mmCIF file of C-alpha atoms in Angstrom:
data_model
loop_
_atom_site.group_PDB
_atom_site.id
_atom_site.type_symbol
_atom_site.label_atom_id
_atom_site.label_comp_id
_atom_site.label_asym_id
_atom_site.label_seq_id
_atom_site.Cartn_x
_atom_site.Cartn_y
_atom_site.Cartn_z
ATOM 1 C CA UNK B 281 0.000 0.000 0.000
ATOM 2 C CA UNK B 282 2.601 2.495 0.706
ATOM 3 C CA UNK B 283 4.359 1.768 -2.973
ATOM 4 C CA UNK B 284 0.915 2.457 -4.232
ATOM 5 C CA UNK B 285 0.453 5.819 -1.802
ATOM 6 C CA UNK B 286 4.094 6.944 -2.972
ATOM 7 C CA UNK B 287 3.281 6.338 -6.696
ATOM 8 C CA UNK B 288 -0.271 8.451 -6.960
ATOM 9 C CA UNK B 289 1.698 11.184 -5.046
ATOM 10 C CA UNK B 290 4.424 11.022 -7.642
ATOM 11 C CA UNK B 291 1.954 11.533 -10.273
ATOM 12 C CA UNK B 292 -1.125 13.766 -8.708
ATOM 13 C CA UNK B 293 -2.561 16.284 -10.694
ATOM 14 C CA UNK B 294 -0.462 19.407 -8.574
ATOM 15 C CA UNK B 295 2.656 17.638 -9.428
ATOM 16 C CA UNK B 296 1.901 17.196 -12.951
ATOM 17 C CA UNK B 297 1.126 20.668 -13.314
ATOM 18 C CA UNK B 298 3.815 21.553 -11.780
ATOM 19 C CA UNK B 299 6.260 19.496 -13.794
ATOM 20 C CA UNK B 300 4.848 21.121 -17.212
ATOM 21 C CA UNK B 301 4.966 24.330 -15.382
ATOM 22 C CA UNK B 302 8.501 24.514 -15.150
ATOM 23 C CA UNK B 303 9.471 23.241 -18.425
ATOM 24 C CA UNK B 304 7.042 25.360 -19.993
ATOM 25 C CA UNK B 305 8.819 28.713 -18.175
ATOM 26 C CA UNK B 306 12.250 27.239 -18.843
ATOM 27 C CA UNK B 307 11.624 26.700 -22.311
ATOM 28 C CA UNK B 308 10.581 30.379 -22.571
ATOM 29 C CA UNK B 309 12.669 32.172 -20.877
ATOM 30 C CA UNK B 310 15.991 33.200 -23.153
ATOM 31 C CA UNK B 311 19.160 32.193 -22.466
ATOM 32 C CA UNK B 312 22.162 34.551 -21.902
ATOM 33 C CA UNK B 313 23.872 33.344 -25.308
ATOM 34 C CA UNK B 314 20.453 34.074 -27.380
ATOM 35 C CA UNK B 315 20.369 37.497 -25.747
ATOM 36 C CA UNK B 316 23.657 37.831 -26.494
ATOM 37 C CA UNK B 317 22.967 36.588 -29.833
ATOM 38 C CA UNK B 318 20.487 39.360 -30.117
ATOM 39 C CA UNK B 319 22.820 42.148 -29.474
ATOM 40 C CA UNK B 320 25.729 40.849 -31.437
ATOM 41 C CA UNK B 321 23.303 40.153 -35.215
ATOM 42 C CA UNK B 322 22.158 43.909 -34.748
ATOM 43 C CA UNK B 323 25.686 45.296 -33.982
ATOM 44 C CA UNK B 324 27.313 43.050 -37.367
ATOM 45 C CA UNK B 325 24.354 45.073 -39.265
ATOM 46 C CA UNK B 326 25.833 48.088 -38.304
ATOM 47 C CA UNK B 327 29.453 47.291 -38.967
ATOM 48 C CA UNK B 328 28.645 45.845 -42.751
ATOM 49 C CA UNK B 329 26.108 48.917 -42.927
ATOM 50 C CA UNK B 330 28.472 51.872 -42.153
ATOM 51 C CA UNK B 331 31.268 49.696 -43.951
ATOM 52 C CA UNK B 332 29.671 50.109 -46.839
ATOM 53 C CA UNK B 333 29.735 54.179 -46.608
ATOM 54 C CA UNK B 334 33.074 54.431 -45.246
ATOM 55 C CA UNK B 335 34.982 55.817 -47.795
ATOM 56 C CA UNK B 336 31.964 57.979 -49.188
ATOM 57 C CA UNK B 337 32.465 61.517 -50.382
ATOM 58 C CA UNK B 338 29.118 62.346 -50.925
ATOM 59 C CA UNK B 339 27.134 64.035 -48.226
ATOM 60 C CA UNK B 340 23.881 62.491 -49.235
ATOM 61 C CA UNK B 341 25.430 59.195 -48.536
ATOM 62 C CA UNK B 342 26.837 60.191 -45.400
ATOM 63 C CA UNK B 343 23.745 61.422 -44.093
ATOM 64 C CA UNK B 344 21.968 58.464 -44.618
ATOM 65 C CA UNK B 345 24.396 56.677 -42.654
ATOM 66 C CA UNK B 346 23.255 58.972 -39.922
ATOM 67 C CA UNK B 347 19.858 57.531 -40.364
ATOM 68 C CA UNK B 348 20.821 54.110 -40.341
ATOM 69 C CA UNK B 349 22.896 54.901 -36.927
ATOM 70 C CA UNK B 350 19.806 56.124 -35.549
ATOM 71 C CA UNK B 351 17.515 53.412 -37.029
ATOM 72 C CA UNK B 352 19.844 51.066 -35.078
ATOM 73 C CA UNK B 353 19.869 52.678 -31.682
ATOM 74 C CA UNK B 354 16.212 52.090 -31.944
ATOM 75 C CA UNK B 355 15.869 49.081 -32.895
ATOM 76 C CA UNK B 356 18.838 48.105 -30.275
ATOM 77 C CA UNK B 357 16.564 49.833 -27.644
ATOM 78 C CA UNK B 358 13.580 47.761 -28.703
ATOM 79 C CA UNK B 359 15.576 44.240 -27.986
ATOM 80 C CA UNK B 360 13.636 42.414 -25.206
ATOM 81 C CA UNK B 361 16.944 41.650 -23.157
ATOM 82 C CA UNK B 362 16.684 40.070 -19.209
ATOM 83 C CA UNK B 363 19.682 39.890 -18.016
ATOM 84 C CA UNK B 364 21.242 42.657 -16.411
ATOM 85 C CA UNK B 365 24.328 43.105 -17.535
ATOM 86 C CA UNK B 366 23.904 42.832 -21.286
ATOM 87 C CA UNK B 367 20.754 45.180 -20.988
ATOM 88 C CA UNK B 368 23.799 47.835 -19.957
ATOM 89 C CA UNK B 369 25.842 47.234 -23.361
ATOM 90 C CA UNK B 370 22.486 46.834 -25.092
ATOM 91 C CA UNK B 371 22.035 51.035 -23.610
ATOM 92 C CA UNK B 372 25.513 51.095 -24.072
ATOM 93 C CA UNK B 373 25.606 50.347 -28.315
ATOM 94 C CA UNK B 374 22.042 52.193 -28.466
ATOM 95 C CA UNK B 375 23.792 55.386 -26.937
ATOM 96 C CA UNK B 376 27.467 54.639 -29.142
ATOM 97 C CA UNK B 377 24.563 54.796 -31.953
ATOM 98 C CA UNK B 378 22.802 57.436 -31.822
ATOM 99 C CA UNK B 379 25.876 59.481 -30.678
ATOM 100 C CA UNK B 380 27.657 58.769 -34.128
ATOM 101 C CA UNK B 381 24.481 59.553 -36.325
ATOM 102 C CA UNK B 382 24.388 63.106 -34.036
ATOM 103 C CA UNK B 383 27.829 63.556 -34.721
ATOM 104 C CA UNK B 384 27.741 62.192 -38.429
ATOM 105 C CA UNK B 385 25.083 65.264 -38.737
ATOM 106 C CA UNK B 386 27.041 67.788 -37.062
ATOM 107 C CA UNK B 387 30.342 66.830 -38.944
ATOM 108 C CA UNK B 388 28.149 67.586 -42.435
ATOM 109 C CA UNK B 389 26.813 70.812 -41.112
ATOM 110 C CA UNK B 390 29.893 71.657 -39.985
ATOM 111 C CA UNK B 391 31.299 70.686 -43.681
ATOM 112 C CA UNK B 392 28.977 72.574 -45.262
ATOM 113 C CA UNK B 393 29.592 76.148 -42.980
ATOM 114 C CA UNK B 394 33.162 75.527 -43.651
ATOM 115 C CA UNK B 395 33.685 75.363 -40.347
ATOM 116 C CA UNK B 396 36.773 73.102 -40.400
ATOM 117 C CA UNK B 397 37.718 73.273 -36.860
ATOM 118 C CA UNK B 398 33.629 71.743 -35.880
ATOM 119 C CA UNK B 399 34.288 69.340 -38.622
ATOM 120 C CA UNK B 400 37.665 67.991 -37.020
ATOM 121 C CA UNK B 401 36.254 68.120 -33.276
ATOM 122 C CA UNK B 402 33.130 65.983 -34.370
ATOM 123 C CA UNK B 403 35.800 63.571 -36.502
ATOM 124 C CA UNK B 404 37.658 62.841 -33.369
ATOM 125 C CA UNK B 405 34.029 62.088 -31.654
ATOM 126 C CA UNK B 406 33.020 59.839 -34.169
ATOM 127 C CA UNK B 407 36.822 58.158 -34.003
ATOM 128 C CA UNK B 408 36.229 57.884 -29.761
ATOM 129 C CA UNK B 409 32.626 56.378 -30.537
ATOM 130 C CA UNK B 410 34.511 53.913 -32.447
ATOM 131 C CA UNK B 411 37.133 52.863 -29.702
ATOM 132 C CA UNK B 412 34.228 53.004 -26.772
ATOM 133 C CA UNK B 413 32.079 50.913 -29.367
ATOM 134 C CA UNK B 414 34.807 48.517 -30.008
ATOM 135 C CA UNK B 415 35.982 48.286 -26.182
ATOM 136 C CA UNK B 416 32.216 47.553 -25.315
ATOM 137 C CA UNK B 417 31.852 45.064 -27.916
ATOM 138 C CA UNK B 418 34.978 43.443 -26.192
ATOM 139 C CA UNK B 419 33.748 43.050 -22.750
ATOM 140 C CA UNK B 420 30.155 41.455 -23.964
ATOM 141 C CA UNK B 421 32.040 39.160 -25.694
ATOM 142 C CA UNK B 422 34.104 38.292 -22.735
ATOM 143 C CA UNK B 423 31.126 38.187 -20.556
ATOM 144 C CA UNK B 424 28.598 36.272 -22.767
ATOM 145 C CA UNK B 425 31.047 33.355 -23.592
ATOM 146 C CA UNK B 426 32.005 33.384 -19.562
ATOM 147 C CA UNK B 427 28.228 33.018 -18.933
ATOM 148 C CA UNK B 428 27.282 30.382 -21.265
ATOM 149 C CA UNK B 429 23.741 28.632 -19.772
#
């Protein structure tokens, strides 16, 4: 009788539910790596995006570069990310973002007023952006492969 007792208590309804409870919310809930994954696919858009426009002359074409820095900050803020620390380098890469496609605007303007000392200033920005957005993309790396699930 116990056995019996032991086995329907193994296998109530509650437990059951319980059971597909969990493996329901586990299989749900994203890992680090897929949030990471997130994160990384929109920053490689970026790079092959402004690669393409990085040896542009033409204003038009830089400007629209501008726009597609800004597109990307959105869409990086609008990446449902859980975990803590990669929500900070998602803000992180959102702000790098939209800071180059304000500073990609100002650099034109500044072009275009012939203001050369402006259009230096905002090319050193844009060169800093770089290095913070490179030295960010380093320590997600580092912390997404140290966190593997």
């Amino acid at each position: 009788m116990s056995n019996s007792a032991t086995k329907n208590n193994l296998f109530s309804p509650v437990s059951l539910l319980v059971v597909f409870l969990n493996l329901l919310l586990i299989s749900c809930a994203e890992t680090k790596i897929s949030q990471c994954q997130k994160i990384i696919l929109l920053t490689q858009k970026m790079s092959e995006e402004s690669e393409n426009y990085r040896r542009t002359e033409d204003i038009k074409k830089v400007l629209q570069v501008a726009d597609i820095f800004e597109e990307t900050s959105k869409q990086m803020k609008e990446l449902k990310i859980e975990d803590q620390q990669l929500v900070e380098f998602q803000m992180g890469f959102a702000d790098i973002y939209q800071g180059n496609a304000d500073t990609t605007r100002q650099f034109v303007a500044a072009l275009n007023n012939k203001d050369i000392d402006t259009a230096k200033l905002m090319q050193q920005q844009v060169q800093q952006l770089g290095k913070t957005e490179q030295d960010l993309g380093t320590k997600m790396k580092n912390y997404c492969q140290d966190n593997l699930d």
